[in-house]
Short mmCIF file of C-alpha atoms and ligand atoms in Angstrom, two decimals:
data_model
loop_
_atom_site.label_atom_id
_atom_site.label_comp_id
_atom_site.label_asym_id
_atom_site.label_seq_id
_atom_site.Cartn_x
_atom_site.Cartn_y
_atom_site.Cartn_z
CA MET X 1 -18.63 10.84 17.42
CA VAL X 2 -21.75 9.03 16.42
CA ARG X 3 -23.92 11.48 18.30
CA VAL X 4 -22.27 14.49 16.70
CA LEU X 5 -22.87 13.01 13.30
CA THR X 6 -26.48 12.26 14.14
CA ALA X 7 -26.99 15.87 15.11
CA LEU X 8 -25.35 16.95 11.89
CA SER X 9 -27.57 14.78 9.76
CA LEU X 10 -30.60 16.16 11.59
CA VAL X 11 -29.49 19.63 10.64
CA LEU X 12 -29.15 18.55 7.06
CA LEU X 13 -32.67 17.28 7.17
CA SER X 14 -34.06 20.46 8.58
CA LEU X 15 -32.82 22.42 5.60
CA ASN X 16 -35.56 23.00 3.12
CA SER X 17 -33.45 21.89 0.23
CA ILE X 18 -31.40 18.77 0.69
CA GLU X 19 -27.71 19.07 0.00
CA ILE X 20 -26.30 16.10 -1.80
CA ALA X 21 -22.81 15.64 -3.16
CA GLY X 22 -21.94 19.26 -2.70
CA LYS X 23 -24.79 20.68 -4.76
CA VAL X 24 -27.80 22.37 -3.33
CA VAL X 25 -30.66 21.12 -5.35
CA GLY X 26 -34.14 22.29 -4.71
CA ALA X 27 -35.81 21.99 -8.08
CA GLU X 28 -38.72 19.61 -8.05
CA LYS X 29 -38.15 16.43 -9.94
CA TYR X 30 -40.16 13.69 -8.39
CA SER X 31 -41.92 12.74 -5.19
CA ARG X 32 -43.72 9.68 -3.95
CA HIS X 33 -46.95 11.29 -5.11
CA ASP X 34 -45.81 10.66 -8.68
CA PHE X 35 -46.18 6.93 -7.97
CA PRO X 36 -49.59 5.28 -7.94
CA ALA X 37 -51.41 5.92 -4.66
CA ASP X 38 -51.19 2.29 -3.53
CA PHE X 39 -47.48 1.93 -4.38
CA VAL X 40 -45.76 0.62 -1.25
CA PHE X 41 -42.47 1.94 0.10
CA GLY X 42 -40.70 -0.01 2.81
CA SER X 43 -37.44 -1.42 3.99
CA GLY X 44 -36.31 -4.92 4.92
CA THR X 45 -34.20 -7.33 6.92
CA SER X 46 -34.10 -11.09 7.35
CA ALA X 47 -34.40 -13.28 10.44
CA TYR X 48 -30.86 -14.54 10.93
CA GLN X 49 -29.37 -11.22 9.91
CA VAL X 50 -31.32 -9.12 12.41
CA GLU X 51 -32.97 -11.13 15.18
CA GLY X 52 -30.15 -12.50 17.31
CA ALA X 53 -31.40 -14.61 20.25
CA ALA X 54 -30.03 -17.52 18.27
CA ASN X 55 -29.95 -19.86 21.24
CA GLU X 56 -33.00 -18.62 23.05
CA ASP X 57 -36.53 -19.83 23.58
CA GLY X 58 -36.19 -23.08 21.71
CA ARG X 59 -34.71 -21.89 18.40
CA THR X 60 -32.39 -24.45 16.83
CA PRO X 61 -29.40 -23.84 14.50
CA THR X 62 -29.83 -23.26 10.79
CA ILE X 63 -27.51 -23.59 7.81
CA PHE X 64 -26.89 -19.84 8.13
CA ASP X 65 -25.68 -20.30 11.75
CA THR X 66 -23.39 -23.13 10.64
CA PHE X 67 -21.99 -21.06 7.80
CA ALA X 68 -21.47 -17.95 9.91
CA HIS X 69 -19.71 -19.91 12.62
CA SER X 70 -17.36 -21.64 10.20
CA ALA X 71 -16.69 -18.85 7.69
CA THR X 72 -13.89 -17.16 9.61
CA TRP X 73 -13.51 -14.40 7.00
CA LEU X 74 -16.88 -13.02 8.12
CA GLY X 75 -15.37 -12.13 11.49
CA GLY X 76 -18.68 -12.54 13.29
CA ASN X 77 -22.02 -14.28 13.34
CA GLY X 78 -25.71 -13.63 13.90
CA ASP X 79 -25.94 -14.96 17.46
CA VAL X 80 -26.83 -11.47 18.68
CA ALA X 81 -27.04 -9.47 15.42
CA CYS X 82 -29.27 -6.42 16.05
CA ASP X 83 -31.19 -8.27 18.76
CA GLN X 84 -34.48 -7.42 17.07
CA TYR X 85 -35.93 -10.41 18.88
CA HIS X 86 -35.85 -8.31 22.06
CA LYS X 87 -35.94 -4.85 20.52
CA TYR X 88 -38.76 -5.26 18.01
CA LYS X 89 -40.95 -2.62 19.65
CA GLU X 90 -38.19 -0.06 19.48
CA ASP X 91 -37.52 -1.00 15.87
CA VAL X 92 -41.17 -0.69 14.88
CA GLN X 93 -41.13 2.77 16.44
CA LEU X 94 -38.14 3.64 14.23
CA MET X 95 -40.14 2.42 11.23
CA VAL X 96 -42.96 4.71 12.26
CA ASP X 97 -40.51 7.61 12.64
CA THR X 98 -39.11 6.88 9.19
CA GLY X 99 -42.58 6.70 7.67
CA LEU X 100 -42.40 3.19 6.21
CA ASP X 101 -45.57 1.82 4.64
CA ALA X 102 -44.27 -1.72 4.97
CA TYR X 103 -41.59 -3.84 6.62
CA ARG X 104 -40.15 -6.85 4.82
CA PHE X 105 -38.81 -9.47 7.21
CA SER X 106 -38.50 -13.21 7.28
CA ILE X 107 -39.69 -15.87 9.68
CA SER X 108 -37.10 -18.17 11.16
CA TRP X 109 -38.35 -21.66 10.39
CA ALA X 110 -36.09 -23.05 13.15
CA ARG X 111 -37.60 -20.69 15.70
CA LEU X 112 -41.16 -21.55 14.76
CA ILE X 113 -40.71 -25.28 14.24
CA PRO X 114 -37.46 -26.33 15.88
CA ASN X 115 -35.79 -29.10 13.89
CA GLY X 116 -37.85 -28.20 10.85
CA ARG X 117 -40.66 -30.64 11.37
CA GLY X 118 -43.08 -31.46 14.15
CA PRO X 119 -44.50 -29.38 16.95
CA VAL X 120 -44.74 -25.62 16.83
CA ASN X 121 -42.65 -23.71 19.37
CA PRO X 122 -45.04 -21.50 21.40
CA LYS X 123 -42.27 -18.97 22.01
CA GLY X 124 -41.62 -18.65 18.29
CA LEU X 125 -45.31 -18.22 17.66
CA GLU X 126 -45.51 -15.58 20.34
CA TYR X 127 -42.58 -13.63 18.91
CA TYR X 128 -43.93 -13.41 15.38
CA ASN X 129 -47.43 -12.63 16.63
CA ASN X 130 -45.98 -9.81 18.72
CA LEU X 131 -43.94 -8.41 15.84
CA ILE X 132 -46.83 -8.61 13.38
CA ASN X 133 -49.27 -7.09 15.86
CA GLU X 134 -46.89 -4.26 16.62
CA LEU X 135 -46.54 -3.51 12.90
CA VAL X 136 -50.24 -3.70 12.21
CA LYS X 137 -51.03 -1.55 15.23
CA HIS X 138 -48.87 1.18 13.68
CA GLY X 139 -50.32 0.77 10.21
CA ILE X 140 -47.17 -0.86 8.77
CA GLN X 141 -47.83 -3.73 6.36
CA PRO X 142 -45.91 -6.92 7.14
CA HIS X 143 -44.38 -8.44 3.97
CA VAL X 144 -43.15 -11.84 5.05
CA THR X 145 -40.56 -14.14 3.50
CA LEU X 146 -40.81 -17.74 4.61
CA LEU X 147 -37.24 -18.72 3.91
CA HIS X 148 -34.35 -16.29 3.68
CA ILE X 149 -31.33 -18.66 3.56
CA ASP X 150 -31.78 -20.02 7.12
CA LEU X 151 -32.98 -23.59 6.52
CA PRO X 152 -33.08 -25.59 9.78
CA GLN X 153 -29.76 -27.43 10.06
CA ALA X 154 -31.66 -30.51 11.22
CA LEU X 155 -33.19 -30.92 7.75
CA GLU X 156 -29.84 -30.36 6.06
CA ASP X 157 -28.30 -33.04 8.29
CA GLU X 158 -31.18 -35.46 7.98
CA TYR X 159 -31.57 -35.58 4.22
CA GLY X 160 -29.51 -32.86 2.57
CA GLY X 161 -32.12 -30.08 2.63
CA PHE X 162 -32.92 -28.81 -0.85
CA VAL X 163 -31.07 -31.54 -2.72
CA ASN X 164 -33.70 -33.97 -1.50
CA ARG X 165 -37.31 -34.01 -2.70
CA ARG X 166 -38.41 -34.51 0.93
CA ILE X 167 -37.90 -30.78 1.48
CA VAL X 168 -41.08 -30.10 -0.49
CA ARG X 169 -43.35 -31.72 2.07
CA ASP X 170 -41.59 -30.16 5.05
CA PHE X 171 -41.57 -26.70 3.50
CA LYS X 172 -45.26 -26.93 2.72
CA ALA X 173 -46.07 -27.99 6.28
CA TYR X 174 -44.03 -25.09 7.67
CA ALA X 175 -45.71 -22.66 5.27
CA GLU X 176 -49.11 -23.90 6.38
CA VAL X 177 -48.33 -23.11 10.00
CA CYS X 178 -47.45 -19.56 8.92
CA PHE X 179 -50.59 -19.10 6.80
CA GLN X 180 -52.76 -20.50 9.56
CA GLU X 181 -51.23 -18.53 12.40
CA PHE X 182 -50.38 -15.22 10.77
CA GLY X 183 -52.38 -15.08 7.54
CA ASP X 184 -55.22 -13.11 9.11
CA ARG X 185 -52.78 -10.15 9.31
CA VAL X 186 -50.11 -10.93 6.72
CA LEU X 187 -51.26 -10.28 3.16
CA HIS X 188 -47.93 -10.55 1.34
CA TRP X 189 -46.07 -13.83 1.44
CA THR X 190 -42.85 -14.62 -0.36
CA THR X 191 -41.92 -18.27 -0.21
CA MET X 192 -38.19 -17.97 -0.77
CA ASN X 193 -35.54 -15.28 -1.06
CA GLU X 194 -33.30 -15.29 -4.13
CA GLY X 195 -33.93 -18.83 -5.34
CA ASN X 196 -31.29 -18.35 -8.04
CA ILE X 197 -28.49 -17.07 -5.81
CA PHE X 198 -29.29 -19.63 -3.10
CA SER X 199 -28.81 -22.37 -5.72
CA VAL X 200 -25.63 -21.00 -7.32
CA GLY X 201 -23.95 -19.67 -4.17
CA GLY X 202 -24.90 -22.63 -2.00
CA TYR X 203 -24.50 -25.56 -4.42
CA ASP X 204 -22.07 -24.53 -7.18
CA LEU X 205 -19.71 -21.91 -5.77
CA GLY X 206 -20.05 -23.08 -2.17
CA GLU X 207 -19.65 -19.51 -0.98
CA SER X 208 -22.90 -19.33 0.96
CA PRO X 209 -25.04 -21.73 3.02
CA PRO X 210 -25.19 -24.72 2.83
CA GLN X 211 -21.68 -24.47 1.28
CA ARG X 212 -21.88 -27.43 -1.05
CA CYS X 213 -19.63 -27.67 -4.11
CA SER X 214 -17.20 -30.09 -5.72
CA PHE X 215 -13.64 -29.87 -6.99
CA PRO X 216 -12.51 -28.30 -9.31
CA PHE X 217 -15.53 -26.01 -9.09
CA GLY X 218 -16.47 -23.72 -6.28
CA LEU X 219 -14.67 -20.80 -4.76
CA PHE X 220 -14.03 -22.74 -1.58
CA ARG X 221 -13.17 -26.24 -0.58
CA CYS X 222 -16.48 -27.88 0.32
CA GLU X 223 -16.89 -30.99 2.40
CA ARG X 224 -19.72 -32.24 0.26
CA GLY X 225 -21.68 -31.43 -2.83
CA ASN X 226 -21.66 -31.72 -6.60
CA SER X 227 -21.38 -28.46 -8.54
CA THR X 228 -22.29 -30.09 -11.83
CA THR X 229 -25.74 -31.28 -10.77
CA GLU X 230 -26.79 -29.91 -7.38
CA PRO X 231 -27.47 -26.28 -8.35
CA TYR X 232 -30.04 -27.64 -10.82
CA ILE X 233 -31.48 -30.15 -8.37
CA ALA X 234 -31.76 -27.60 -5.56
CA ALA X 235 -33.46 -25.12 -7.90
CA HIS X 236 -35.93 -27.77 -9.02
CA ASN X 237 -36.85 -28.62 -5.44
CA ILE X 238 -37.07 -24.93 -4.55
CA LEU X 239 -39.57 -24.45 -7.38
CA LEU X 240 -41.59 -27.46 -6.26
CA ALA X 241 -41.50 -26.36 -2.61
CA HIS X 242 -42.59 -22.87 -3.60
CA ALA X 243 -45.34 -24.11 -5.87
CA SER X 244 -46.69 -26.60 -3.32
CA ALA X 245 -46.91 -23.90 -0.67
CA ALA X 246 -48.47 -21.48 -3.17
CA ALA X 247 -51.06 -24.04 -4.28
CA LEU X 248 -52.00 -24.68 -0.68
CA TYR X 249 -52.28 -20.96 0.02
CA LYS X 250 -54.35 -20.28 -3.06
CA LYS X 251 -56.74 -23.12 -2.40
CA LYS X 252 -57.21 -23.04 1.33
CA TYR X 253 -56.18 -19.61 2.64
CA GLN X 254 -56.40 -17.01 -0.10
CA PRO X 255 -60.20 -17.22 -0.45
CA LYS X 256 -60.67 -16.16 3.15
CA GLN X 257 -57.48 -14.19 3.85
CA HIS X 258 -57.32 -12.35 0.51
CA GLY X 259 -53.53 -12.12 0.48
CA PHE X 260 -50.90 -12.67 -2.19
CA ILE X 261 -48.06 -15.11 -2.59
CA GLY X 262 -44.89 -14.71 -4.61
CA PHE X 263 -41.34 -15.78 -5.25
CA ASN X 264 -38.10 -13.78 -5.09
CA LEU X 265 -35.07 -13.63 -7.40
CA LEU X 266 -31.87 -11.66 -7.55
CA SER X 267 -31.70 -9.78 -10.79
CA LEU X 268 -28.08 -9.34 -11.76
CA MET X 269 -29.37 -8.07 -15.05
CA PHE X 270 -26.77 -8.84 -17.69
CA LEU X 271 -26.00 -6.44 -20.50
CA PRO X 272 -23.59 -7.10 -23.39
CA ALA X 273 -20.06 -5.81 -22.80
CA THR X 274 -19.70 -4.83 -26.46
CA ASN X 275 -22.18 -4.61 -29.31
CA SER X 276 -20.82 -7.75 -30.98
CA THR X 277 -23.43 -10.36 -31.85
CA ALA X 278 -21.59 -12.89 -29.70
CA ASP X 279 -21.75 -10.69 -26.59
CA LEU X 280 -25.34 -9.78 -27.28
CA SER X 281 -26.40 -13.39 -27.40
CA ALA X 282 -24.14 -14.15 -24.41
CA SER X 283 -26.01 -11.59 -22.34
CA GLN X 284 -29.34 -13.05 -23.42
CA ARG X 285 -28.10 -16.49 -22.45
CA ALA X 286 -26.87 -15.25 -19.07
CA ASN X 287 -30.28 -13.75 -18.34
CA GLU X 288 -32.00 -16.96 -19.34
CA PHE X 289 -29.76 -18.90 -16.98
CA PHE X 290 -30.24 -16.48 -14.14
CA ILE X 291 -33.81 -15.30 -14.52
CA GLY X 292 -35.35 -17.71 -17.02
CA TRP X 293 -34.21 -20.65 -14.87
CA PHE X 294 -37.04 -19.78 -12.44
CA MET X 295 -39.28 -17.47 -14.42
CA ASP X 296 -39.77 -19.78 -17.41
CA PRO X 297 -41.07 -22.61 -15.21
CA LEU X 298 -43.18 -20.15 -13.19
CA VAL X 299 -44.74 -18.62 -16.29
CA PHE X 300 -44.51 -21.33 -18.98
CA GLY X 301 -44.03 -24.53 -16.97
CA ASP X 302 -40.55 -25.52 -18.19
CA TYR X 303 -36.89 -24.51 -18.21
CA PRO X 304 -35.49 -22.40 -21.07
CA GLU X 305 -34.44 -24.49 -24.09
CA ILE X 306 -30.85 -23.24 -23.87
CA MET X 307 -30.54 -24.57 -20.32
CA LYS X 308 -31.98 -27.96 -21.20
CA ARG X 309 -29.71 -28.22 -24.20
CA THR X 310 -26.57 -27.19 -22.33
CA ALA X 311 -27.08 -29.02 -19.04
CA GLY X 312 -28.58 -32.14 -20.65
CA ASN X 313 -29.46 -34.75 -18.07
CA ARG X 314 -27.93 -32.70 -15.26
CA ILE X 315 -31.05 -30.51 -15.12
CA PRO X 316 -34.17 -32.30 -13.81
CA LYS X 317 -37.12 -32.70 -16.15
CA PHE X 318 -40.54 -31.49 -15.12
CA THR X 319 -43.19 -34.16 -15.15
CA LYS X 320 -46.55 -33.01 -16.49
CA VAL X 321 -47.92 -32.81 -12.96
CA GLU X 322 -44.96 -30.76 -11.70
CA SER X 323 -45.11 -28.45 -14.66
CA ARG X 324 -48.79 -27.74 -14.05
CA LEU X 325 -48.09 -27.17 -10.35
CA VAL X 326 -45.30 -24.66 -10.97
CA LYS X 327 -46.82 -22.82 -13.93
CA GLY X 328 -48.66 -19.73 -12.75
CA SER X 329 -47.98 -20.41 -9.07
CA PHE X 330 -47.44 -16.78 -8.07
CA ASP X 331 -49.29 -13.54 -7.58
CA PHE X 332 -46.17 -11.39 -7.73
CA ILE X 333 -42.43 -11.58 -8.22
CA GLY X 334 -40.00 -10.07 -5.73
CA ILE X 335 -36.87 -8.67 -7.30
CA ASN X 336 -33.64 -7.95 -5.47
CA HIS X 337 -31.47 -5.66 -7.53
CA TYR X 338 -28.15 -4.10 -6.63
CA ALA X 339 -25.94 -4.07 -9.68
CA THR X 340 -25.72 -4.92 -13.35
CA GLY X 341 -23.11 -7.13 -14.94
CA TYR X 342 -21.65 -6.73 -18.41
CA VAL X 343 -21.20 -10.00 -20.20
CA GLN X 344 -18.71 -11.31 -22.72
CA ASP X 345 -19.15 -14.51 -24.66
CA ASN X 346 -16.88 -17.27 -23.36
CA PRO X 347 -17.55 -20.31 -25.57
CA SER X 348 -14.44 -22.19 -24.42
CA ASN X 349 -16.29 -23.00 -21.19
CA LEU X 350 -18.57 -25.31 -23.13
CA LYS X 351 -15.59 -27.49 -24.06
CA ARG X 352 -14.99 -28.28 -20.40
CA GLU X 353 -16.07 -31.66 -19.12
CA PRO X 354 -17.56 -31.91 -16.62
CA ARG X 355 -19.18 -28.49 -16.31
CA ASP X 356 -20.83 -26.70 -13.44
CA PHE X 357 -23.70 -24.19 -13.70
CA VAL X 358 -21.29 -21.30 -14.21
CA ALA X 359 -19.44 -23.03 -17.07
CA ASP X 360 -22.78 -23.89 -18.66
CA MET X 361 -23.52 -20.16 -18.92
CA ALA X 362 -20.37 -19.76 -21.04
CA VAL X 363 -19.89 -16.09 -20.25
CA LYS X 364 -17.43 -13.82 -18.55
CA VAL X 365 -19.08 -11.27 -16.27
CA MET X 366 -17.54 -7.84 -15.82
CA ILE X 367 -18.44 -4.86 -13.70
CA ASN X 368 -17.83 -1.25 -14.51
CA ALA X 369 -15.46 -0.16 -11.77
CA GLU X 370 -15.61 3.45 -12.87
CA ASP X 371 -19.18 3.86 -11.73
CA ALA X 372 -18.52 2.42 -8.26
CA PRO X 373 -17.69 4.27 -5.08
CA PRO X 374 -14.64 2.61 -3.44
CA ASP X 375 -16.71 0.59 -0.99
CA GLY X 376 -19.96 0.17 -2.90
CA PHE X 377 -21.77 -0.97 -6.03
CA PRO X 378 -21.54 0.76 -9.38
CA VAL X 379 -24.54 3.04 -9.65
CA MET X 380 -26.35 1.82 -12.74
CA PRO X 381 -30.03 2.59 -12.39
CA TRP X 382 -30.72 1.65 -16.00
CA GLY X 383 -30.10 -1.96 -14.86
CA LEU X 384 -33.27 -1.81 -12.80
CA GLN X 385 -35.21 -0.33 -15.70
CA PHE X 386 -33.86 -3.03 -17.96
CA THR X 387 -34.89 -5.67 -15.40
CA LEU X 388 -38.43 -4.36 -15.21
CA GLU X 389 -38.66 -4.09 -18.97
CA TYR X 390 -37.37 -7.65 -19.29
CA PHE X 391 -40.07 -8.99 -16.96
CA LYS X 392 -42.65 -6.88 -18.75
CA GLN X 393 -41.78 -8.13 -22.21
CA LEU X 394 -40.86 -11.74 -21.53
CA TYR X 395 -43.16 -12.63 -18.67
CA ASP X 396 -46.28 -10.60 -19.35
CA ASN X 397 -45.56 -7.84 -16.86
CA PRO X 398 -46.38 -9.59 -13.58
CA PRO X 399 -46.97 -7.56 -10.40
CA MET X 400 -43.47 -6.93 -9.03
CA TYR X 401 -41.99 -5.67 -5.80
CA ILE X 402 -38.44 -4.41 -5.64
CA HIS X 403 -37.71 -6.35 -2.47
CA GLU X 404 -34.12 -5.26 -2.06
CA ASN X 405 -32.10 -2.36 -3.39
CA GLY X 406 -29.45 -0.36 -1.58
CA GLN X 407 -25.87 0.72 -1.51
CA ARG X 408 -23.08 -1.01 0.33
CA THR X 409 -20.70 1.09 2.40
CA ASP X 410 -18.02 0.14 4.87
CA ARG X 411 -19.32 0.06 8.41
CA ASN X 412 -18.19 2.38 11.19
CA THR X 413 -17.18 5.17 8.87
CA THR X 414 -19.79 7.92 8.88
CA LEU X 415 -23.47 8.49 9.39
CA ILE X 416 -23.41 10.88 6.46
CA ASP X 417 -23.83 8.09 3.92
CA THR X 418 -24.07 10.32 0.89
CA SER X 419 -23.33 7.50 -1.55
CA ARG X 420 -26.38 5.60 -0.28
CA VAL X 421 -28.58 8.64 -0.73
CA GLU X 422 -27.26 9.16 -4.26
CA TYR X 423 -27.91 5.52 -5.03
CA MET X 424 -31.46 5.47 -3.70
CA GLN X 425 -32.26 8.75 -5.36
CA VAL X 426 -31.45 7.56 -8.85
CA PHE X 427 -32.82 4.05 -8.40
CA ILE X 428 -36.17 5.27 -7.14
CA GLU X 429 -36.24 7.75 -10.00
CA SER X 430 -35.53 5.03 -12.54
CA LEU X 431 -38.24 2.93 -10.92
CA LEU X 432 -40.64 5.81 -11.46
CA ASP X 433 -39.60 5.96 -15.11
CA SER X 434 -40.37 2.27 -15.43
CA VAL X 435 -43.75 2.65 -13.78
CA ARG X 436 -44.53 5.51 -16.16
CA ASN X 437 -43.50 3.18 -18.96
CA GLY X 438 -46.11 0.66 -17.94
CA SER X 439 -44.18 -1.58 -15.57
CA ASN X 440 -46.39 -3.42 -13.12
CA ALA X 441 -44.03 -2.67 -10.19
CA ARG X 442 -46.06 -2.30 -6.99
CA GLY X 443 -43.50 -1.45 -4.34
CA TYR X 444 -39.94 -0.71 -3.30
CA PHE X 445 -38.07 -1.89 -0.21
CA SER X 446 -34.64 -0.59 0.64
CA TRP X 447 -32.11 -3.09 1.90
CA SER X 448 -31.66 -2.77 4.79
CA PHE X 449 -33.56 -1.09 7.56
CA LEU X 450 -30.75 -1.55 10.09
CA ASP X 451 -27.10 -2.44 9.59
CA VAL X 452 -27.45 -6.21 9.84
CA PHE X 453 -25.14 -9.21 9.76
CA GLU X 454 -24.21 -9.48 6.09
CA ILE X 455 -23.75 -12.78 4.33
CA MET X 456 -20.69 -11.71 2.32
CA ASP X 457 -18.80 -9.72 4.91
CA GLY X 458 -20.38 -9.96 8.32
CA TYR X 459 -20.39 -6.66 10.18
CA ARG X 460 -17.73 -5.05 8.01
CA SER X 461 -20.18 -3.75 5.45
CA SER X 462 -23.40 -1.90 5.93
CA TYR X 463 -26.53 -1.20 3.93
CA GLY X 464 -28.75 0.16 6.69
CA LEU X 465 -30.75 3.33 7.11
CA TYR X 466 -29.77 3.00 10.77
CA TYR X 467 -26.31 2.31 12.14
CA VAL X 468 -26.28 -0.15 15.05
CA ASP X 469 -23.50 0.45 17.56
CA LEU X 470 -22.22 -3.04 18.28
CA ASP X 471 -19.84 -1.77 20.98
CA ASP X 472 -22.74 -0.49 22.98
CA PRO X 473 -24.41 -3.21 25.08
CA ASN X 474 -27.76 -1.61 24.22
CA LEU X 475 -27.03 -1.91 20.49
CA THR X 476 -28.27 1.63 20.09
CA ARG X 477 -29.55 2.54 16.63
CA TYR X 478 -28.54 5.85 15.00
CA PRO X 479 -30.26 7.24 11.92
CA LYS X 480 -28.00 7.92 8.97
CA PHE X 481 -28.38 10.63 6.36
CA SER X 482 -30.10 8.02 4.18
CA GLN X 483 -32.76 7.51 6.87
CA HIS X 484 -33.45 11.23 6.87
CA TRP X 485 -33.49 11.36 3.10
CA TYR X 486 -35.79 8.35 2.74
CA SER X 487 -38.03 9.62 5.50
CA ALA X 488 -38.34 13.00 3.81
CA PHE X 489 -39.18 11.25 0.55
CA LEU X 490 -41.74 9.01 2.27
CA LYS X 491 -43.35 12.03 3.85
CA GLY X 492 -43.79 13.64 0.45
CA ALA X 493 -40.66 15.76 -0.14
CA SER X 494 -39.74 16.60 -3.70
CA ILE X 495 -36.56 14.94 -4.84
CA PRO X 496 -34.17 16.83 -7.09
CA SER X 497 -33.06 15.87 -10.54
CA ASP X 498 -30.59 13.18 -11.47
CA ASP X 499 -27.69 15.49 -12.27
CA VAL X 500 -26.35 14.90 -8.81
CA ILE X 501 -24.10 12.14 -9.96
CA ARG X 502 -22.50 11.33 -13.21
CA LEU X 503 -24.01 8.36 -14.94
CA GLY X 504 -22.44 6.58 -17.80
CA LYS X 505 -20.72 3.50 -19.02
CA ASN X 506 -17.18 3.49 -20.23
CA SER X 507 -16.25 0.07 -21.51
CA ASP X 508 -12.52 0.74 -20.99
CA THR X 509 -13.07 0.49 -17.29
CA LEU X 510 -14.75 -2.91 -17.27
CA SER X 511 -12.98 -5.45 -15.11
CA THR X 512 -13.65 -9.15 -14.74
CA VAL X 513 -15.23 -10.32 -11.51
CA SER X 514 -14.82 -13.75 -10.02
CA PHE X 515 -18.01 -15.41 -11.04
C1 FCB E 1 -28.89 -10.21 -0.79
C2 FCB E 1 -29.54 -10.92 0.37
C3 FCB E 1 -29.66 -10.07 1.59
C4 FCB E 1 -28.50 -9.16 1.80
C5 FCB E 1 -28.09 -8.47 0.53
C6 FCB E 1 -26.92 -7.52 0.67
O1 FCB E 1 -28.37 -11.12 -1.69
O2 FCB E 1 -30.84 -11.33 0.03
O3 FCB E 1 -29.91 -10.94 2.66
O4 FCB E 1 -27.48 -9.78 2.48
O5 FCB E 1 -27.82 -9.40 -0.45
#
């Protein structure tokens, strides 16, 4: 079946005009040539989600392995994943076929430095050198994330990972190995993926690694943790770890390697659910908690006032030295953006004692179900524009990369992933609008290049441009319609206008999400 569908999508591609959602649309609207010449288009994955070879060549377990093996609802784990560890050459060839300018991937700390600290694993070094060389050989820029969830379990066990200040020294030492070994070829470094979601999901809700939370908070029963304080402590240490690595890079490596270093956040840009003053200020507050939490320290050297006031002594205070270290410690910001939440004021949360991070926000978050395909995200491209405008106005328009954006679909359904094409089409178009409006966005990476092991639902969902047949021992990759669409776009095709799908917000269809 898969092969038939592949053939079908190839036929679709060979048509001069691309048929989307039942309409033949050939009128020129935009193409990649409308973006600045050095604007980078790529796609991404992360180590645990794609590499496999979890128990090979000296790699040790990480908090992602532990989570995946214990979270039975995921129905799988990343032990084998897409086996990119062994199939990287084939995958780089697929990137060439697709026409990617850049590949965003992460390095597995536990593969490079088993146990998190100490000697470098020659096999880990060899693997990342091979992957990077293969990319560079084909003219594909490596954009590398140092930590994408998978902290070595050894450091979590030894001292609690990010809740302990000791992580800062170990992270910096790991980062230095990467700069030293790969920095002659890697020019784009991101220290950490989604610092905000890692802190909330891992230390308040307990729904993601390292699954720490405390009763009555958290969506799960956690064995350890403290939802009232740890999200704030983890975030503080993440900022310090990031800033220490960035300072080292800027001082010792940047002058000779001429690369860039940045930080990554999930933007769940919050908009007011109604035009009441209360909801308007609730949405501002939610954005300060979610984005300002990291961006204020990175740009101004301290947390937003509203957070300090609400969390009191539960949020760490920056010393003068820390503040100076963190302030300005980035060359770019990576933004992951999938969906936009609508926010209602929920002041009763502030009467709760004790409170976790979520209660401190004092909002109810809703999504607009009407705009969502049954198995995917609501398609709200204005959320991305709003995000970029927000960074432009509040944080002086830093260089930004859209590091992740893509549509979820159920896996094993069809290779004709029309909803993903529709999604990418309007998001890339809204990105172009933002760039034309003066946004300093420098690149766009679709999530994900292949169907990988997903943190929320294992192998049941998919975001990839390529389907990976897990029943086939060769884990054969099959291009989807979205791969053909993106490839055509990357090779200069004109993309039709945004009337393909209906866009709009109807507040009657808002429904509360568990958050
Ligand atoms: C993001 C993660 C990424 C992927 C997508 C769907 O939050 O960074 O690894 O799982 O969600």
